[in-house]
Structure formats: C-alpha cells, structure tokens
C-alpha cells in the first residue's frame, strides 16, 4: 500500500513584516511547513506504520520552497520519499491550479492508494486543495477527519462537523483531509534528521506533468489591515499600584 | 444575473439569499432538508438517501448547476459544503473563494495568513463560487416565493457510506451573544488554573472562550469556544485575553472589541500592542489578586 501526504511549504508567518504602505515584506521570512500539514504528516505516518504502507510526501510551489532544511524537516517525520515541483508559475497559485498539479503528481508517482491532506494552509486557509485534488483525480473524498483507519481496500474516517460527528467509509483510492486534532506532530530527533538527509527527493518539472492550469482567480492586492486604534496603557504587576490601576480600568467598563 | 445559494442551516440560508439579492435578479436556493421559504425565487431540496454522506449529492448538484446555469454560487462555509461545493467548482473549472469578509461588484476580500493581511481578488471564470460567514450580509433582507421543488437524486458512481452519525450536544454558551468575552490562552498551565479565570468572568459578567490550542492540543474547551479566524469572529464590548500571546489568527476574532485588555507575563508579548490596557504578570500571581479586589 502507498499513502501520499500533501504538504504546503510557505513563508513562516512569524517573520512576515508589514511595510509602511501596508504591503507585506517576506524578505526575512524563511520557508516552513504549513502548520496544520505537520498534523497531517503525523496522521499519515501513524497510519502508514499501522498498515505497513509506504509514505510519500508531495509538495508544489514557487522555487523558494526548495530548501534543504524544509526538505529534511518533512523527511524526518516518518516520510520515505519526497516529490516536489518547484516552479515560479505556482506563485500565488489558486486551489484549482494546485489541485490539478498535485493530482498530476500523484498520478505520476503511481500506485497511490490514499492521499492525506491537512486542514487548510496557513496563508489562504481556503480548505479547497483536498477536494479539488480529489476531483482532478476522480477519487472520492472526505474532509474534517479526526481518526482514520484502512483495511487495504477501504478507508474509514471519523469526522467532526459543526454540530455532528460522522463515520464515513469509502473505497480506495481516496482522498482524506484531517483536522489538526487528528495527531500531534512529532519532535524529530537528531537521528531522524540525519537519516532524512539520505532519503530520496524527486523533482518534477511542470512540463512532464502536463503544465500548470490557467488561474481562475486574479489577485488584485494584498494589504495589511489598518490596525484598530488602542490606548496601549501597560502596567507592570511588579510596580506599586499596577494591579489597582488595571482593576480600575476594568471597573470603568463593568 | 442569477445566483445559486447553497446552505445547510436556516440562518445562513436567509443571510446568503439576502446578500445574493443585492447582485442578482434571480435567486435560487438549494438545501438538503427543512427548506426555508420566502427567501428565494425557488427552493430546491436534495434528499440524500439514509446511510450516505451528504457529499454523495455531488452528481445531483452537477445537474442542478447545468439546469440553473447561475453566474454566481454563494454557499455556507460548513465543512460539508466546502467539500461538496468545492468539488462542483473544480468540476466546472471555476474559481472558489472561501470565507470572504467583503464583496462588491468587482472583487472579494479574504484574509491572508490569518489576518496579517487582506487579499483582494477577482474571479476570472464565468461562474464564481464564494462562501461567506455569518455577518457578511447582515443588513440585507431576503425576499422570495414559497416555491419548493424536490430534485431527483442522481446516484453517485462511488458510495460514501455513512456508518454512524450523531448530533453533538449543543454548545453551553453562546460567545457571539456575549457583551464581554474573556479568552484563556496557553499561558494557563492546567485545567485547574482555569477556575481562577471562571471566577474572574463571574466578577466582570463575561463569558469564557479560548485560543485554538486549548481545544486542540488540550481538550479543556469544546471546539465552539475558540476565537479567531478559523473559529468565532466576535464584536464584543469588552475583550480580555489572559495568557494569550496575541497571534493574528486569534486577534482578528476580537479586533472589533470596543475595549481590549490583556494579562501576560511577557512584557514583549505582541498582544500588548493590540489592547487598551495591559498587565504584565503571571496568571497565578496576579489573577487571584485581581479577583480579590473585584469581589
Ligand atoms: C491556519 C491557522 C488558523 C488558526 N486559527 C486560529 C484561530 O482561529 N484562533 C486561535 O486562537 N488560534 C488560531 N491559530 C493558532 C495561532 O496561530 C496561535 O498558535 C494561537 O492563537 C496561540 O495561542 P495562545 O496565545 O494561547 O498560545 P501561545 O502563543 O503559546 O501564547 C501563550 C502566551 O501565554 C503567556 N504566558 C505563559 N505562561 C504565562 C503565565 N503563567 N502567566 C501569564 N502569561 C503566560 C506567554 O508569554 C505567551 O504570550 C491558527 C493557526 C493557523 C496556522
């Protein structure tokens, strides 16, 4: 059995700066794995171990995603191989383009039985790439998974909806996206990181995947919001009377 | 223009149908059960057979889309509809923009990196699919007829067998209705420590919510209690963040609070830049003192 986990690599939001004109400055932001994809990798690794399956990770994005630290990060988490398409044509790619290209990658990898995706990416959080990849593959899909199991021919997914809990069974091949509570990401040890450096990374080109689809969305602008004005009166509890001053401010609005 | 509204719940159906009215001369609304009348020109009901996931209605919706031929599809941002409608859009090669925060004739706005920025984007496909959360069209009024049609179910090629389905117990508090909201963050070291936060809430007349990690990494709160871009978006009079660092993903959910407070042991915590009054101090030290003074 072969399981593929979809991973987005993007700038670390902790290092994104806002310029004076409210545009974003990514120059100091290093690449990182999108937060909730770490939970998806962990869920996939646990399922792969249980089902004695091979686990591959699949990622695509602009050229900046291809750095060795991020590759090792992914490969140190129980992933056997990494497949990557790093092409600047995917800068600001929309869910349709991403879904099409990830599906082409999954097909090219071959023999994949189950695709696992995360809850949503840290940048757009559109929660669409799972289902759009499934549609491009022509496979069934279920989102919101909090537990999954497979018998080799079907996958059973427990999912939490807004007001319901469901258990859904579907035949393989299939796509499942998982909520963060499905599994806590592991902390990779030194040994895992060293071993990760020796694992295979396969780089595809857009051409061999049939090219990148035309966009469906045009981005007009990306601007930081004007911050809500705040008084910013900060008291230090170590100072005399600070707690009283804070409590007095609270009483004002009670 | 014609807009198709797809919603599971009544409140969302009303708001989206009302929002659609502003742009469309024809509004068609589709749902699974308990159709709301008087909000659209026509209501379509898709009955999914027992024992199947609602997403099994995909082929039926493909037919609805072909028959109705809308230029715009508005859908409620539930997990199920993100899957079902997202798949419809992909099938059609159309754009999808989820959880939009604003819309005009030209473009929509969505949050980028959890609210660090706002992205203005345009659909460049003949049909545009958008999901909008509660409050996006809150001032609009729906109107329509009582026409309800049941659509013939088209069985899917692959079954999504629903082995179990249970309704979760309703949320105990409604943070969206609270005037004052306190958020507990990871600064709370244990579930017991939350007692002090509850005492504080009683003293100031607030409801207690939390940041996302407290429902995820810990299960101290139900999922409906977390505030932020992927949880509750609130507009309370007063917000107090305790042991909350002030990450954008959380703060966008309380950005509209009239007055904001924070308690954090780290003088450099980003939250101190986003509040009116802050107190630098450790929870177990300062919160009991505050509670004593308030009682
Ligand atoms: C796509 C995506 C969506 C997300 N959506 C949401 C969302 O909707 N809502 C949400 O909340 N988060 C969301 N997050 C997570 C978010 O990025 C932050 O990780 C989270 O909000 C941080 O929670 P926190 O402030 O409780 O914890 P931390 O960031 O760990 O902060 C804890 C704070 O407590 C302080 N502290 C520690 N001990 C004490 C003490 N004894 N006394 C006083 N202070 C103390 C620390 O100084 C620190 O500032 C999302 C993330 C992603 C990637």
Coordinates of C-alpha atoms in Angstrom, one line a residue, chain B residues 66-207:
Chain B
X66 CA -26.3 22.6 -15.5
X67 CA -30.1 23.2 -15.3
X68 CA -30.0 26.5 -13.5
X69 CA -26.8 27.9 -15.1
X70 CA -26.1 30.6 -12.4
X71 CA -23.2 33.1 -12.8
X72 CA -22.6 33.1 -9.0
X73 CA -22.8 30.5 -6.3
X74 CA -22.9 31.6 -2.6
X75 CA -22.5 28.8 -0.1
X76 CA -22.5 28.4 3.7
X77 CA -18.9 27.7 4.9
X78 CA -19.6 24.4 6.6
X79 CA -17.1 21.6 6.2
X80 CA -19.6 19.6 4.2
X81 CA -20.3 22.3 1.8
X82 CA -16.7 23.3 1.4
X83 CA -16.2 19.7 0.2
X84 CA -19.4 19.4 -1.9
X85 CA -19.3 22.9 -3.5
X86 CA -15.6 23.0 -3.8
X87 CA -15.8 19.8 -5.9
X88 CA -18.5 21.3 -8.0
X89 CA -16.3 24.3 -8.7
X90 CA -13.4 22.1 -9.6
X91 CA -15.6 20.1 -11.9
X92 CA -16.6 23.3 -13.6
X93 CA -13.0 24.7 -13.7
X94 CA -14.4 27.6 -11.8
X95 CA -12.9 29.9 -9.0
X96 CA -13.7 29.4 -5.4
X97 CA -13.2 32.0 -2.7
X98 CA -14.0 30.7 0.8
X99 CA -14.8 32.7 3.9
X100 CA -15.0 36.1 2.2
X101 CA -15.1 39.1 4.5
X102 CA -16.4 41.6 2.0
X103 CA -17.7 41.7 -1.6
X104 CA -18.5 44.3 -4.2
X105 CA -19.3 44.1 -7.9
X106 CA -15.7 43.8 -8.8
X107 CA -13.9 41.7 -6.2
X108 CA -14.0 40.0 -2.9
X109 CA -11.8 40.2 0.2
X110 CA -10.4 37.2 2.1
X111 CA -7.9 37.0 5.0
X112 CA -4.3 36.2 4.2
X113 CA -2.1 34.5 6.8
X114 CA -4.8 34.5 9.3
X115 CA -5.4 38.2 9.2
X116 CA -1.9 39.6 8.8
X117 CA -3.2 41.0 5.6
X118 CA -6.4 41.1 3.5
X119 CA -6.3 39.8 0.0
X120 CA -8.5 41.5 -2.7
X121 CA -9.1 39.0 -5.5
X122 CA -11.3 38.7 -8.6
X123 CA -12.8 35.6 -10.1
X124 CA -11.8 35.3 -13.8
X125 CA -14.1 32.3 -14.6
X126 CA -17.6 32.5 -16.0
X127 CA -19.1 31.2 -12.7
X128 CA -17.7 32.4 -9.3
X129 CA -18.2 30.3 -6.2
X130 CA -17.9 32.1 -2.8
X131 CA -18.6 31.1 0.8
X132 CA -19.4 33.8 3.3
X133 CA -19.7 33.5 7.1
X134 CA -22.3 35.0 9.3
X135 CA -22.4 38.8 9.4
X136 CA -21.1 39.3 5.8
X137 CA -24.5 40.5 4.6
X138 CA -26.1 41.2 7.9
X139 CA -28.0 44.3 6.9
X140 CA -29.7 42.8 3.8
X141 CA -33.2 41.4 3.8
X142 CA -34.2 38.3 1.9
X143 CA -37.4 38.1 -0.2
X144 CA -38.9 35.5 -2.4
X145 CA -41.7 32.9 -3.0
X146 CA -42.8 29.8 -1.4
X147 CA -42.0 27.5 -4.4
X148 CA -40.2 24.3 -3.2
X149 CA -39.2 21.6 -5.6
X150 CA -37.6 18.3 -4.7
X151 CA -34.8 17.5 -7.1
X152 CA -34.5 13.9 -8.4
X153 CA -31.5 12.3 -6.7
X154 CA -28.7 11.2 -9.1
X155 CA -26.8 8.3 -7.5
X156 CA -23.0 8.7 -7.4
X157 CA -20.6 6.3 -9.0
X158 CA -18.8 5.7 -5.7
X159 CA -20.7 5.4 -2.4
X160 CA -19.7 7.4 0.6
X161 CA -21.2 5.1 3.2
X162 CA -22.2 6.8 6.4
X163 CA -21.7 4.1 9.0
X164 CA -22.5 6.4 12.0
X165 CA -24.0 9.8 12.5
X166 CA -24.6 11.5 15.8
X167 CA -25.7 15.0 16.7
X168 CA -23.2 16.7 19.1
X169 CA -24.6 18.2 22.3
X170 CA -25.4 21.9 21.8
X171 CA -22.8 24.5 22.9
X172 CA -23.3 25.5 26.5
X173 CA -22.5 29.2 26.0
X174 CA -23.0 31.5 23.0
X175 CA -20.0 33.7 22.9
X176 CA -21.4 35.5 19.9
X177 CA -24.1 36.9 22.1
X178 CA -21.9 37.9 25.0
X179 CA -21.1 41.6 25.7
X180 CA -17.9 40.7 27.5
X181 CA -15.6 38.0 26.5
X182 CA -12.5 36.6 28.2
X183 CA -10.1 34.4 26.3
X184 CA -7.9 31.9 28.1
X185 CA -4.7 31.1 26.2
X186 CA -1.8 28.7 26.6
X187 CA -0.5 30.7 29.5
X188 CA -2.8 28.6 31.6
X189 CA -0.7 25.7 32.8
X190 CA -3.5 23.3 33.8
X191 CA -7.2 22.9 33.6
X192 CA -7.5 23.6 37.4
X193 CA -6.0 27.0 36.8
X194 CA -9.0 27.9 34.7
X195 CA -11.1 28.1 37.8
X196 CA -9.4 31.4 38.5
X197 CA -10.5 32.6 35.1
X198 CA -14.1 31.5 35.7
X199 CA -14.1 33.5 39.0
X200 CA -12.8 36.5 37.1
X201 CA -15.6 36.1 34.4
X202 CA -18.3 36.0 37.1
X203 CA -16.9 39.1 38.7
X204 CA -17.0 41.1 35.5
X205 CA -20.0 39.4 33.9
X206 CA -18.2 37.8 31.0
X207 CA -18.3 34.5 29.1

